PDB file of C-alpha atoms in Angstrom:
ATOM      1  CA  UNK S1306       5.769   8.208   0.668  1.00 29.00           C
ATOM      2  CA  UNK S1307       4.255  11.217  -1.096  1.00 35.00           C
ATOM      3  CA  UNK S1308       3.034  10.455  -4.831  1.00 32.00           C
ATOM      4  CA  UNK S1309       2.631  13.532  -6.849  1.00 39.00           C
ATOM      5  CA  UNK S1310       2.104  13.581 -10.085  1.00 33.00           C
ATOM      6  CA  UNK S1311       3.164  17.346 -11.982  1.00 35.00           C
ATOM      7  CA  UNK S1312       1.228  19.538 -14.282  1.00 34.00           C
ATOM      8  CA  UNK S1313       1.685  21.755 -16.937  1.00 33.00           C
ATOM      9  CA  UNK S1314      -0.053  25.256 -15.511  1.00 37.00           C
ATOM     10  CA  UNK S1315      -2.675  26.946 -17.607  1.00 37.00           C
ATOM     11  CA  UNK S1316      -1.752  30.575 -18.970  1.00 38.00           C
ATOM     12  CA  UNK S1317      -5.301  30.816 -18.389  1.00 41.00           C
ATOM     13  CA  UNK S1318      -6.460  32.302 -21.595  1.00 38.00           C
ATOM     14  CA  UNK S1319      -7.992  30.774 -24.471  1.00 38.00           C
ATOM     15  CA  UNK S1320      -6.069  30.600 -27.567  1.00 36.00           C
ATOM     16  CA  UNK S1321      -8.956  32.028 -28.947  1.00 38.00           C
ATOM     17  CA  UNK S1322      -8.611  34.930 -27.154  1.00 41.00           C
ATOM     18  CA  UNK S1323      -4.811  35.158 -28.440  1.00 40.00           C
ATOM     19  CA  UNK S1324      -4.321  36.208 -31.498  1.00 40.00           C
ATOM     20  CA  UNK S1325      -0.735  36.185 -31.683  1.00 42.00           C
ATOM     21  CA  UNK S1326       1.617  33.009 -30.293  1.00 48.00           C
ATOM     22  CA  UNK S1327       3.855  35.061 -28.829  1.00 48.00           C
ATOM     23  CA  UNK S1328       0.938  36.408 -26.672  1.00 37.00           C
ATOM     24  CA  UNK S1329       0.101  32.703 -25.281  1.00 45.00           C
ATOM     25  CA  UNK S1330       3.568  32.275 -24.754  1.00 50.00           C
ATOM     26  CA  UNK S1331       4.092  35.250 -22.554  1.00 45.00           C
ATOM     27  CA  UNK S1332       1.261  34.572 -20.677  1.00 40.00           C
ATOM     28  CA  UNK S1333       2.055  31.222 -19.923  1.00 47.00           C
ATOM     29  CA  UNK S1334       5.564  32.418 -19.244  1.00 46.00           C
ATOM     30  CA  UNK S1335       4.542  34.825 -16.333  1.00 53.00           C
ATOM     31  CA  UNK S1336       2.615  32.637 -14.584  1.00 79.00           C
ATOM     32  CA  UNK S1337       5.274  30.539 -12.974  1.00 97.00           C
ATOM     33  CA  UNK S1338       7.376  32.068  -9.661  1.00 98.00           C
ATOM     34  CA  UNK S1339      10.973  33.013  -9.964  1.00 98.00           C
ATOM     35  CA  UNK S1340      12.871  29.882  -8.347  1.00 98.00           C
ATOM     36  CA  UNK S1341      16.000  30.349  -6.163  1.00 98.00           C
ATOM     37  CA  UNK S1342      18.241  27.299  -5.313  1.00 98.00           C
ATOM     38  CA  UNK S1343      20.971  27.276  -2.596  1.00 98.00           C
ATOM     39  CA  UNK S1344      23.125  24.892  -2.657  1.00 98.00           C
ATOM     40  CA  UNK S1345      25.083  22.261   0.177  1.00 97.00           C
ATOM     41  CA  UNK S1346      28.018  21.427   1.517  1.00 97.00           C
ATOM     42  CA  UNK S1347      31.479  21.522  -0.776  1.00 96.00           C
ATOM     43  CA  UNK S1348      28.836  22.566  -3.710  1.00 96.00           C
ATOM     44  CA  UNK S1349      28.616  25.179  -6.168  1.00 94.00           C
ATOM     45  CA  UNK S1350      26.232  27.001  -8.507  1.00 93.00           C
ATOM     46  CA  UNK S1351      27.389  24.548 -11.774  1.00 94.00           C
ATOM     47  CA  UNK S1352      26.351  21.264 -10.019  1.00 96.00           C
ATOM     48  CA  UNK S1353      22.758  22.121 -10.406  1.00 98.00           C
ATOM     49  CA  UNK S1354      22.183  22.050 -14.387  1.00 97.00           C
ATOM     50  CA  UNK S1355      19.971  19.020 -14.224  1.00 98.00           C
ATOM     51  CA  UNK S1356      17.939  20.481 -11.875  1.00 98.00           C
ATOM     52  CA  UNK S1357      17.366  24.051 -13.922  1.00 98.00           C
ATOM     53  CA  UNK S1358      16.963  21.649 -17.067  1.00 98.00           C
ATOM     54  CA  UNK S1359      13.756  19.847 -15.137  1.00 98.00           C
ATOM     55  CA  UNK S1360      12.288  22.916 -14.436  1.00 98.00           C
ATOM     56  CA  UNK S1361      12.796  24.667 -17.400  1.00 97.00           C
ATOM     57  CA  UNK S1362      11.351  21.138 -19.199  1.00 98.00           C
ATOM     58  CA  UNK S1363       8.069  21.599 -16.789  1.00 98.00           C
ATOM     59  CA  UNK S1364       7.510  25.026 -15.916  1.00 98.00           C
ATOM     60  CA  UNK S1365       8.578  26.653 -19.352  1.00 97.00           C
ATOM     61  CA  UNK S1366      10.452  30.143 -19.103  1.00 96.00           C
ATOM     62  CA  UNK S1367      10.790  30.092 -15.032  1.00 98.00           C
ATOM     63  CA  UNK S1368      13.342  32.390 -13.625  1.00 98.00           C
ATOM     64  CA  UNK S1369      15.807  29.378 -12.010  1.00 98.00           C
ATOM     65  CA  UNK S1370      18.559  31.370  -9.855  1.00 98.00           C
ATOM     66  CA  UNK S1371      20.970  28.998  -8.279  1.00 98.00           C
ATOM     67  CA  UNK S1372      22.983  31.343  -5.966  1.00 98.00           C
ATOM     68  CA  UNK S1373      26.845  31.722  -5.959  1.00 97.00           C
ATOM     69  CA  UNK S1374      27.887  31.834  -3.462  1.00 98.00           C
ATOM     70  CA  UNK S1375      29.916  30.207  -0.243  1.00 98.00           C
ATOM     71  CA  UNK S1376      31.178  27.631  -3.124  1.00 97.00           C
ATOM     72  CA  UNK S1377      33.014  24.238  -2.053  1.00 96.00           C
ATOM     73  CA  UNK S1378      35.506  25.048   0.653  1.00 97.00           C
ATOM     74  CA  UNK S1379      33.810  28.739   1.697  1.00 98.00           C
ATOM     75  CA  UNK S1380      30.237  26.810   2.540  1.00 98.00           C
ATOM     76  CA  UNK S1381      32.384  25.919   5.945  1.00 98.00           C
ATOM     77  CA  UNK S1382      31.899  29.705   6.754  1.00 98.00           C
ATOM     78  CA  UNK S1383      29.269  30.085  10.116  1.00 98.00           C
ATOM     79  CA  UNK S1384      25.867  28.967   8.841  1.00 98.00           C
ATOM     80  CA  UNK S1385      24.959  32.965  10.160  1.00 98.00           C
ATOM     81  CA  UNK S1386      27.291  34.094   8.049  1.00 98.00           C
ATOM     82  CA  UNK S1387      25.954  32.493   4.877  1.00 98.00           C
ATOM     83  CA  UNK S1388      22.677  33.439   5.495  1.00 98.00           C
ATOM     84  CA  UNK S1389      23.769  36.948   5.949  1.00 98.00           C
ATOM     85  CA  UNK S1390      24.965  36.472   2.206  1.00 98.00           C
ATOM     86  CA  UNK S1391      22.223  34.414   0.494  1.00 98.00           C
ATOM     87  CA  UNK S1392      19.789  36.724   1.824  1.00 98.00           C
ATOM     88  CA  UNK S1393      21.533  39.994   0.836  1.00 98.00           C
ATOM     89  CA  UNK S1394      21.859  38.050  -2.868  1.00 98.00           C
ATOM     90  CA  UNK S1395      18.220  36.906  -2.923  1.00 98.00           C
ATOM     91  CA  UNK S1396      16.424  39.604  -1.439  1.00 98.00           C
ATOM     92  CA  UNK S1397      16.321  41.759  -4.882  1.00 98.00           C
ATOM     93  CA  UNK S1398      14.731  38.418  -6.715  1.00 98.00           C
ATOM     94  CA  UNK S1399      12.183  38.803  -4.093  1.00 98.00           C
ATOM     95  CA  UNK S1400      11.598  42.492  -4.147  1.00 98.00           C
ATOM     96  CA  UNK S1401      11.298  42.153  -7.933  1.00 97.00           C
ATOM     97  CA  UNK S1402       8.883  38.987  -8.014  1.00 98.00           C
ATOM     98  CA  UNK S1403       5.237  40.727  -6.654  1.00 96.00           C
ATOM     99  CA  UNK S1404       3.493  36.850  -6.939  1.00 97.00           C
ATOM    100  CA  UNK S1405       6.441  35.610  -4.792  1.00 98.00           C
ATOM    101  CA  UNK S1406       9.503  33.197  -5.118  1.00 98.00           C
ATOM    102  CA  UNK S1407       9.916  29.465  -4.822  1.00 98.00           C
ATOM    103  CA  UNK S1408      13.305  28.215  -2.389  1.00 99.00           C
ATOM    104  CA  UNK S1409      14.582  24.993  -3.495  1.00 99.00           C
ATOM    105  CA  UNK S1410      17.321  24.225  -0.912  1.00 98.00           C
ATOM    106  CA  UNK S1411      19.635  21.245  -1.087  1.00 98.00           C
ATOM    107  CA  UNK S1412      21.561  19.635   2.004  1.00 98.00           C
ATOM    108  CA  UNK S1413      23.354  22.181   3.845  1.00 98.00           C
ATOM    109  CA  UNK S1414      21.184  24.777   1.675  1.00 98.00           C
ATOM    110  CA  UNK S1415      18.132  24.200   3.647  1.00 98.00           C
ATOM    111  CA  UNK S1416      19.181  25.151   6.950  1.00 98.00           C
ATOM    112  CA  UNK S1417      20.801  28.641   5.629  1.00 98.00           C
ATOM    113  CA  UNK S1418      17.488  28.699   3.878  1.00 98.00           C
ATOM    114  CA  UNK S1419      15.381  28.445   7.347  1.00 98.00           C
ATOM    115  CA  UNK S1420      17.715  31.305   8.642  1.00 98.00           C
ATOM    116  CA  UNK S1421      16.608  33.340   5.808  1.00 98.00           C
ATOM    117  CA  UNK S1422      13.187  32.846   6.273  1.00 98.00           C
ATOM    118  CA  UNK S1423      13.256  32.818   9.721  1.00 98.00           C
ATOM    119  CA  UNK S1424      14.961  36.434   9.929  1.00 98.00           C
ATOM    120  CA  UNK S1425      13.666  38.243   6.595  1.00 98.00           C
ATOM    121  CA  UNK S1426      10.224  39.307   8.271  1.00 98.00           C
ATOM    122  CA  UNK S1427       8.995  40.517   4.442  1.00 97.00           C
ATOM    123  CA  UNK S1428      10.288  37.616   2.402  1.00 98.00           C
ATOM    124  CA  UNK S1429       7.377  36.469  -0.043  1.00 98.00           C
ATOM    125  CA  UNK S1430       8.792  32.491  -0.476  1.00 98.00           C
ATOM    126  CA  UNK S1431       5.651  30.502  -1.267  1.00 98.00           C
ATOM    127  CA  UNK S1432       7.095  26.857  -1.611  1.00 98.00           C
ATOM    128  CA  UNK S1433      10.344  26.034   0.894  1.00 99.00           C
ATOM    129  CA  UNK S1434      10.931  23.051  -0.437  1.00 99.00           C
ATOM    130  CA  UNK S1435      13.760  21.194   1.315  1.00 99.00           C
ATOM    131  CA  UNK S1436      15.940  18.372  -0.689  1.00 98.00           C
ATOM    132  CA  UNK S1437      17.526  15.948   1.630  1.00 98.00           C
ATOM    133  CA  UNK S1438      18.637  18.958   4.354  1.00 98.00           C
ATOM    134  CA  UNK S1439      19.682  17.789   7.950  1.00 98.00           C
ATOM    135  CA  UNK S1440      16.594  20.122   9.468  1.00 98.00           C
ATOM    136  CA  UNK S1441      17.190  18.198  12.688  1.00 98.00           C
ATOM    137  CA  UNK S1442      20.941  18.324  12.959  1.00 98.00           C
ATOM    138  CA  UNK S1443      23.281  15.787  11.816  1.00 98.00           C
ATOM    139  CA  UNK S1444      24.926  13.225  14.018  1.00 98.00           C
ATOM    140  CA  UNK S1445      26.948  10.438  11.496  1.00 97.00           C
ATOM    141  CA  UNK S1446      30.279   8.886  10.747  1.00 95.00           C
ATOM    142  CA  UNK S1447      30.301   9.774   6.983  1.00 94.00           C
ATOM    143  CA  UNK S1448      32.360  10.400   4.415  1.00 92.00           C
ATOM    144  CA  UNK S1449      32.249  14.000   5.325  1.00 90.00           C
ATOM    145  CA  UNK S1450      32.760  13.560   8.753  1.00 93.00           C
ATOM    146  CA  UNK S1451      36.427  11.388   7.850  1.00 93.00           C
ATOM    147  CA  UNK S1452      37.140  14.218   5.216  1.00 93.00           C
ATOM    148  CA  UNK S1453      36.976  17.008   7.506  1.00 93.00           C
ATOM    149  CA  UNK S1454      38.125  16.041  10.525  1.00 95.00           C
ATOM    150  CA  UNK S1455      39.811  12.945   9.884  1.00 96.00           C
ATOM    151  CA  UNK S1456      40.655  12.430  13.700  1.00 95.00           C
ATOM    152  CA  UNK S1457      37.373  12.219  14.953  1.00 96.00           C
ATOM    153  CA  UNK S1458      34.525  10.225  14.945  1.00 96.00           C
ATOM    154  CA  UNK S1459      30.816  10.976  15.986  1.00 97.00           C
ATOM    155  CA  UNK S1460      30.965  10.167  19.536  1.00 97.00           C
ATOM    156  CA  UNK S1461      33.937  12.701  20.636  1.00 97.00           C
ATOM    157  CA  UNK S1462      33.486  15.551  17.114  1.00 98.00           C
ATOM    158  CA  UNK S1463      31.230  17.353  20.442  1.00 98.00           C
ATOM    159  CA  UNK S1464      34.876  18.403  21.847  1.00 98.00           C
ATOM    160  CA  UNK S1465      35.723  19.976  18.914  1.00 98.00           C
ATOM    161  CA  UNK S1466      32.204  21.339  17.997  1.00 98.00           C
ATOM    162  CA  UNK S1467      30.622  22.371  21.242  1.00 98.00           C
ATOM    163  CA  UNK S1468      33.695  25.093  21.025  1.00 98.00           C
ATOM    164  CA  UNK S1469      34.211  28.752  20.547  1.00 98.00           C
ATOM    165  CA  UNK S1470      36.688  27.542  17.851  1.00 98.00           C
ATOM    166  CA  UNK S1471      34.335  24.818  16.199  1.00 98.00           C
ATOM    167  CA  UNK S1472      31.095  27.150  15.933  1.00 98.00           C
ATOM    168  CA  UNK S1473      33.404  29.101  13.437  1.00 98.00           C
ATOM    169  CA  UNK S1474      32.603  25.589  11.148  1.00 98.00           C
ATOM    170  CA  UNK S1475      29.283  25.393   9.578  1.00 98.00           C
ATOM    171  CA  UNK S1476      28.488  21.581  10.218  1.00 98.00           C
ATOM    172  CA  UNK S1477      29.148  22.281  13.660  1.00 98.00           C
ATOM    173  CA  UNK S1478      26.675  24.752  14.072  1.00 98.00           C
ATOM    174  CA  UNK S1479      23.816  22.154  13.490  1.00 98.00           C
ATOM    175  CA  UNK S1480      26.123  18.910  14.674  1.00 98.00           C
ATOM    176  CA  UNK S1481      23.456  17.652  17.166  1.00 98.00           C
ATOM    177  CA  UNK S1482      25.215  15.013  19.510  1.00 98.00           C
ATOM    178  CA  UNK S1483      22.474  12.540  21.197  1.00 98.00           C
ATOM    179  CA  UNK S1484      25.043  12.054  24.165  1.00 98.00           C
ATOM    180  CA  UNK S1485      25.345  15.209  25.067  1.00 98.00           C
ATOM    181  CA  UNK S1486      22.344  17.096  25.032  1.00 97.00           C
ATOM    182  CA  UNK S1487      23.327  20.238  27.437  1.00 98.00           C
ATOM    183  CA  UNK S1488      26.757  21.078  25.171  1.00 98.00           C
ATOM    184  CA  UNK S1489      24.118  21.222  22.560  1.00 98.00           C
ATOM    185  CA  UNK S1490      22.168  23.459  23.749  1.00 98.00           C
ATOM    186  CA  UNK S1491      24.242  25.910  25.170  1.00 97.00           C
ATOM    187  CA  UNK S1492      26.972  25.893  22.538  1.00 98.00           C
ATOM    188  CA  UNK S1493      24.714  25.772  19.210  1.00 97.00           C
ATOM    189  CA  UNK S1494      25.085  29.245  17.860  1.00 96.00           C
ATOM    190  CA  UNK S1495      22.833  28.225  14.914  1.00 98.00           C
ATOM    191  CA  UNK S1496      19.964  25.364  15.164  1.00 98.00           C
ATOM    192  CA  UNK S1497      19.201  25.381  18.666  1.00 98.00           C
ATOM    193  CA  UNK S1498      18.771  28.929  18.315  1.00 97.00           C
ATOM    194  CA  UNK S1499      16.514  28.518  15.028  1.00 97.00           C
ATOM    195  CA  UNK S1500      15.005  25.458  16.964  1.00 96.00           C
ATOM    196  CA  UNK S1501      14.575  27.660  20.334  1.00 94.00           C
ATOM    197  CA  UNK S1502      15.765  24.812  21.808  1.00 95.00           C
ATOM    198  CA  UNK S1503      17.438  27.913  24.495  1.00 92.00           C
ATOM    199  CA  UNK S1504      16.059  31.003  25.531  1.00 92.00           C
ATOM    200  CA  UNK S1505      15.644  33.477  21.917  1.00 94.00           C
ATOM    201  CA  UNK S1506      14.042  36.114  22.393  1.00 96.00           C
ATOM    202  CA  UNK S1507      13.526  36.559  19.299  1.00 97.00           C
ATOM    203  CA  UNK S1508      11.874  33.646  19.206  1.00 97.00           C
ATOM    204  CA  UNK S1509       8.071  34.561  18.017  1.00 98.00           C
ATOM    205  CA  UNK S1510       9.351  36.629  15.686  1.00 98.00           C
ATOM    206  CA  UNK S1511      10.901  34.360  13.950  1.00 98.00           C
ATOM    207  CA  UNK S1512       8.050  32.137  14.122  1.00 98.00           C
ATOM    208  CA  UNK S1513       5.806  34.456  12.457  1.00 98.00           C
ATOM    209  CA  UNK S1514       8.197  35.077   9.879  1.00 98.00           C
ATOM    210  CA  UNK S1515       8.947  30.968   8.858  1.00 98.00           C
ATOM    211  CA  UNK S1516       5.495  30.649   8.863  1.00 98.00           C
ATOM    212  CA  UNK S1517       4.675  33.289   6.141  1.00 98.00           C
ATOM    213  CA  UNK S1518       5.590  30.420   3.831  1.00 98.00           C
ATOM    214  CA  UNK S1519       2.220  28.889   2.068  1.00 98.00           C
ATOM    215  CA  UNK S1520       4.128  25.073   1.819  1.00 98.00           C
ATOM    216  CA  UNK S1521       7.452  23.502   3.790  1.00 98.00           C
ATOM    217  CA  UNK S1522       7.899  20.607   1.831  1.00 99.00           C
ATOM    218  CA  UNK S1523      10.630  18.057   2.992  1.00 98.00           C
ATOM    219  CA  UNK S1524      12.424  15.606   0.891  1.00 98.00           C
ATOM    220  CA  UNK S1525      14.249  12.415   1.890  1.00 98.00           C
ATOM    221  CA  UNK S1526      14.815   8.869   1.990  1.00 98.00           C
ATOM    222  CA  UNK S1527      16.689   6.216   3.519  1.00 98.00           C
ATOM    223  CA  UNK S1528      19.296   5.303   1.417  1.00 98.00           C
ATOM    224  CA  UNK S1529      21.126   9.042   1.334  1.00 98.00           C
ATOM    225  CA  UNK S1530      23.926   7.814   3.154  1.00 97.00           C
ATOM    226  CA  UNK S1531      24.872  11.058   4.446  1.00 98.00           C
ATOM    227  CA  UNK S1532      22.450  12.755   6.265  1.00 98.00           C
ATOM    228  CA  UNK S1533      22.827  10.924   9.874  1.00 98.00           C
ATOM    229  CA  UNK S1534      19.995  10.070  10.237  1.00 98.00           C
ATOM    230  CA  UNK S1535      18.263  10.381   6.911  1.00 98.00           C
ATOM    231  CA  UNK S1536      15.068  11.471   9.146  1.00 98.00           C
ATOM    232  CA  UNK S1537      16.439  14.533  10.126  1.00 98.00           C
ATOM    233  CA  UNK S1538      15.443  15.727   6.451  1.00 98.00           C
ATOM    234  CA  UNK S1539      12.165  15.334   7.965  1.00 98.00           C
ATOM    235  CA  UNK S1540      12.558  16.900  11.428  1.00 98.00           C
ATOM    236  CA  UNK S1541      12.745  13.192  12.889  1.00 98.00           C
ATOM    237  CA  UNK S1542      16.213  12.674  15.041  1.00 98.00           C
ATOM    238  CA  UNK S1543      18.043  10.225  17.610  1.00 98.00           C
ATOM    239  CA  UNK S1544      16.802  10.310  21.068  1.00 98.00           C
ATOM    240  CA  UNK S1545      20.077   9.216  23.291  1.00 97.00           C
ATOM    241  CA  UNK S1546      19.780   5.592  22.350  1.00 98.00           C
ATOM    242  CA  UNK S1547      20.054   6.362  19.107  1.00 98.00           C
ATOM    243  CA  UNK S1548      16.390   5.298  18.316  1.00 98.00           C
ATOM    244  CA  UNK S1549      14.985   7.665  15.791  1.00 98.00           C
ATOM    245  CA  UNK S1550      12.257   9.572  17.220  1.00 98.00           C
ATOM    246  CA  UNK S1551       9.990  10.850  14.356  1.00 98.00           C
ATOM    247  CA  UNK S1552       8.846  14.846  13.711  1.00 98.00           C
ATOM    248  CA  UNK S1553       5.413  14.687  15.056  1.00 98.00           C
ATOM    249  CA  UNK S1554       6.692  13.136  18.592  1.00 98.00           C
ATOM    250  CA  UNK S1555       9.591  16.006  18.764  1.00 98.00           C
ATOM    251  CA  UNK S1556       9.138  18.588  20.940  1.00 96.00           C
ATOM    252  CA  UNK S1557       9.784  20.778  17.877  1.00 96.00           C
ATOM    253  CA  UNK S1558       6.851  19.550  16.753  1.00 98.00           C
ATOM    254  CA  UNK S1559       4.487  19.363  19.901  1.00 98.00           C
ATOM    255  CA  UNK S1560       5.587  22.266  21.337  1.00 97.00           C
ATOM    256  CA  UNK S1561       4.869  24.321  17.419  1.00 98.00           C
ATOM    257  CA  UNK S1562       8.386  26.189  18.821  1.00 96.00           C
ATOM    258  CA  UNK S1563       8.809  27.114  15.101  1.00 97.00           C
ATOM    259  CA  UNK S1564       5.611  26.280  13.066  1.00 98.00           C
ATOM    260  CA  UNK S1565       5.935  22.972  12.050  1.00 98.00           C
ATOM    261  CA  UNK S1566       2.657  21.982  14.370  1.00 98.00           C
ATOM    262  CA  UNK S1567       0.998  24.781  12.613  1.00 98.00           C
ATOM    263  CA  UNK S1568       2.169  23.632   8.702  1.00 98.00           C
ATOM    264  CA  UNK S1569       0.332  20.804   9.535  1.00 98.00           C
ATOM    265  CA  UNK S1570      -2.494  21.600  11.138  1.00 98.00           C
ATOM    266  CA  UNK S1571      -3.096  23.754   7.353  1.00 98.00           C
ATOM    267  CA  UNK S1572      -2.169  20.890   5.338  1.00 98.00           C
ATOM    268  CA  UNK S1573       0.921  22.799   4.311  1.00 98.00           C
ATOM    269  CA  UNK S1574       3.624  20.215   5.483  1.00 98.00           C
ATOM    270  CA  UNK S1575       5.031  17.797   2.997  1.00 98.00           C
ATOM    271  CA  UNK S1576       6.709  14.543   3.321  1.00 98.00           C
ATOM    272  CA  UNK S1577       8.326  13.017   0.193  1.00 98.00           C
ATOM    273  CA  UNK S1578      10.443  10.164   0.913  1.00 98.00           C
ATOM    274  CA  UNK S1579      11.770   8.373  -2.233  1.00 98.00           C
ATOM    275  CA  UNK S1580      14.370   5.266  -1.772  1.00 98.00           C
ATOM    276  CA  UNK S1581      17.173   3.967  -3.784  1.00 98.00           C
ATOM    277  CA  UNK S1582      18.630   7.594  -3.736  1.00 98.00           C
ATOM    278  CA  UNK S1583      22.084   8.523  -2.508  1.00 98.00           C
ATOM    279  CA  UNK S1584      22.521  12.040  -1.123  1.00 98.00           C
ATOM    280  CA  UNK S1585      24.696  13.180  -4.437  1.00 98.00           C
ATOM    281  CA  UNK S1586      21.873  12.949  -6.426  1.00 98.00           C
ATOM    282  CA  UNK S1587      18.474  14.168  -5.185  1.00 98.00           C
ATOM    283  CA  UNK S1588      19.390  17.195  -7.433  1.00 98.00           C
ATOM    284  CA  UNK S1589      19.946  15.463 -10.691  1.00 98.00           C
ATOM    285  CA  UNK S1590      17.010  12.618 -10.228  1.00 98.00           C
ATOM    286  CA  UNK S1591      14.358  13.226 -12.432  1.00 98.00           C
ATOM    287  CA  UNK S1592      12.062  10.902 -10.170  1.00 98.00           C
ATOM    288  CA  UNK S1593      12.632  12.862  -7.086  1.00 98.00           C
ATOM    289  CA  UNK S1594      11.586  16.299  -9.304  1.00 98.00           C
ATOM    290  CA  UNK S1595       8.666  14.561 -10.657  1.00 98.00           C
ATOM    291  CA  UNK S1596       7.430  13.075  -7.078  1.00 98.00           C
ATOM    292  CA  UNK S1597       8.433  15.116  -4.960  1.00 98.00           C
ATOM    293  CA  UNK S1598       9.434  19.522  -6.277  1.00 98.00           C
ATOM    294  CA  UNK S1599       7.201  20.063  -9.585  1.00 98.00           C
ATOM    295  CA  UNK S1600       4.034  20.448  -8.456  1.00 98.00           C
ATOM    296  CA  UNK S1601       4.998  22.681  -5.906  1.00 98.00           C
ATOM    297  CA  UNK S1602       6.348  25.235  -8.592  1.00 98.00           C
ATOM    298  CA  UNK S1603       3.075  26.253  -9.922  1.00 93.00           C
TER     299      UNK S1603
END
């Protein structure tokens, strides 16, 4: 686990050099990054308030964003679809932020949020910071799993998913089945393109473009109880026994098919896990912001 203790970030003038308040206060306003946060699965813009409060609390007068769109029921659109969106919606906080832009993306959020950065080849995001996101895939008999597709389980959802029909469904398009490896790969239209886990040839370019970031950091912990398994918030994943394998022996990560290898080898890749938290709350957990997302904001 990742301890990180927050600051308060200078304005970087002397308040002898201020003679008005309202001076200080402006310049201690502009010196934090507009933040955008995209939200999950079956969420929507309001469930984030705690969140925006935290940051506001810390990083006084920060441009919070949370992005509304693909609310509840629509966030089952394709996950290209919804990047299409969030990008068209967040590109004009970007163009109008010349120090950059923060991502906080939540569940779900994070993998539209890798599309984005993956495809936007002048996007200026400084800190990805992914809460509790299923970067590996997700491969679980959850809630959400008996909610959506109440007559399936995880071992047979693959003849549903690995389908024309069920890559129209955005937890399909990163369902990563263990058992079936090949149907993966050849029927992902989402992460095992993003992972280049097939032939892309866009593949380097995307690379270059993820790893314009300056910090990817990942946020997780065991006791989510939805993200299957909770180490796929940190790139770790089953291997067909259903042993988790963790990031830095993926071939993700060996390979550096994305970056992640790379992240590393800067000392800009993350790990925050925090226990005791279920995946419903990693937004609203003060803890988790204090550990884990403030410092990252500066």
């Amino acid at each position: 686990m990742v301890t990180m203790k927050g600051r308060q970030k200078s304005s970087g003038t002397s308040w002898l050099l201020c003679p008005l308040l309202g001076a200080c206060l402006w310049a201690a306003v502009v010196a934090y990054k507009p933040v955008v946060i995209v939200h999950g699965l079956f969420d929507s813009s309001g469930d984030f308030k705690n969140l925006q409060r935290f940051i506001n609390a810390s990083h006084p007068g920060t441009n919070v964003t949370v992005i509304d769109l693909f609310d509840r029921s629509a966030s089952l659109e394709p996950m290209w679809k919804q990047v299409e969106g969030f990008k068209a919606a967040i590109y004009p906080i970007m163009q109008n932020a010349a120090d950059g832009v923060h991502f906080i993306c939540y569940s779900q959020g994070g993998l539209v949020c890798r599309g984005i950065l993956s495809t936007l080849p002048d996007h200026n995001v400084q800190s990805f910071i992914s809460l509790s996101s299923p970067q590996a895939g997700q491969y679980g008999d959850t809630d959400y799993l008996k909610y959506l597709f109440p007559q399936f389980v995880k071992s047979n959802l693959y003849h549903l998913c690995y389908t024309g029909f069920g890559q129209r469904i955005s937890i399909c398009n990163y369902w990563n089945d263990p058992h079936h490896r090949d149907l993966y790969v050849n029927s992902s239209d989402y992460l095992a393109l993003l992972n280049s886990e097939r032939p892309n040839p866009n593949a380097t370019d995307w690379k270059n473009n993820f790893l314009k970031i300056k910090k990817l950091v990942l946020i997780g912990g065991p006791d989510d109880g939805v993200i299957t398994p909770w180490q796929s918030s940190q790139f770790g994943f089953y291997d067909d026994n259903e042993t988790v394998v963790e990031m830095q022996h993926q071939d993700v990560y060996l390979k550096d098919v994305f970056g992640l290898k790379t992240l590393g080898s800067r000392g800009d890749l993350i790990i925050c896990s925090v226990p005791g938290v279920e995946h419903v709350w990693w937004h609203s957990n003060e803890t988790v912001f204090h550990t884990c997302i403030e410092k990252w904001l500066d």
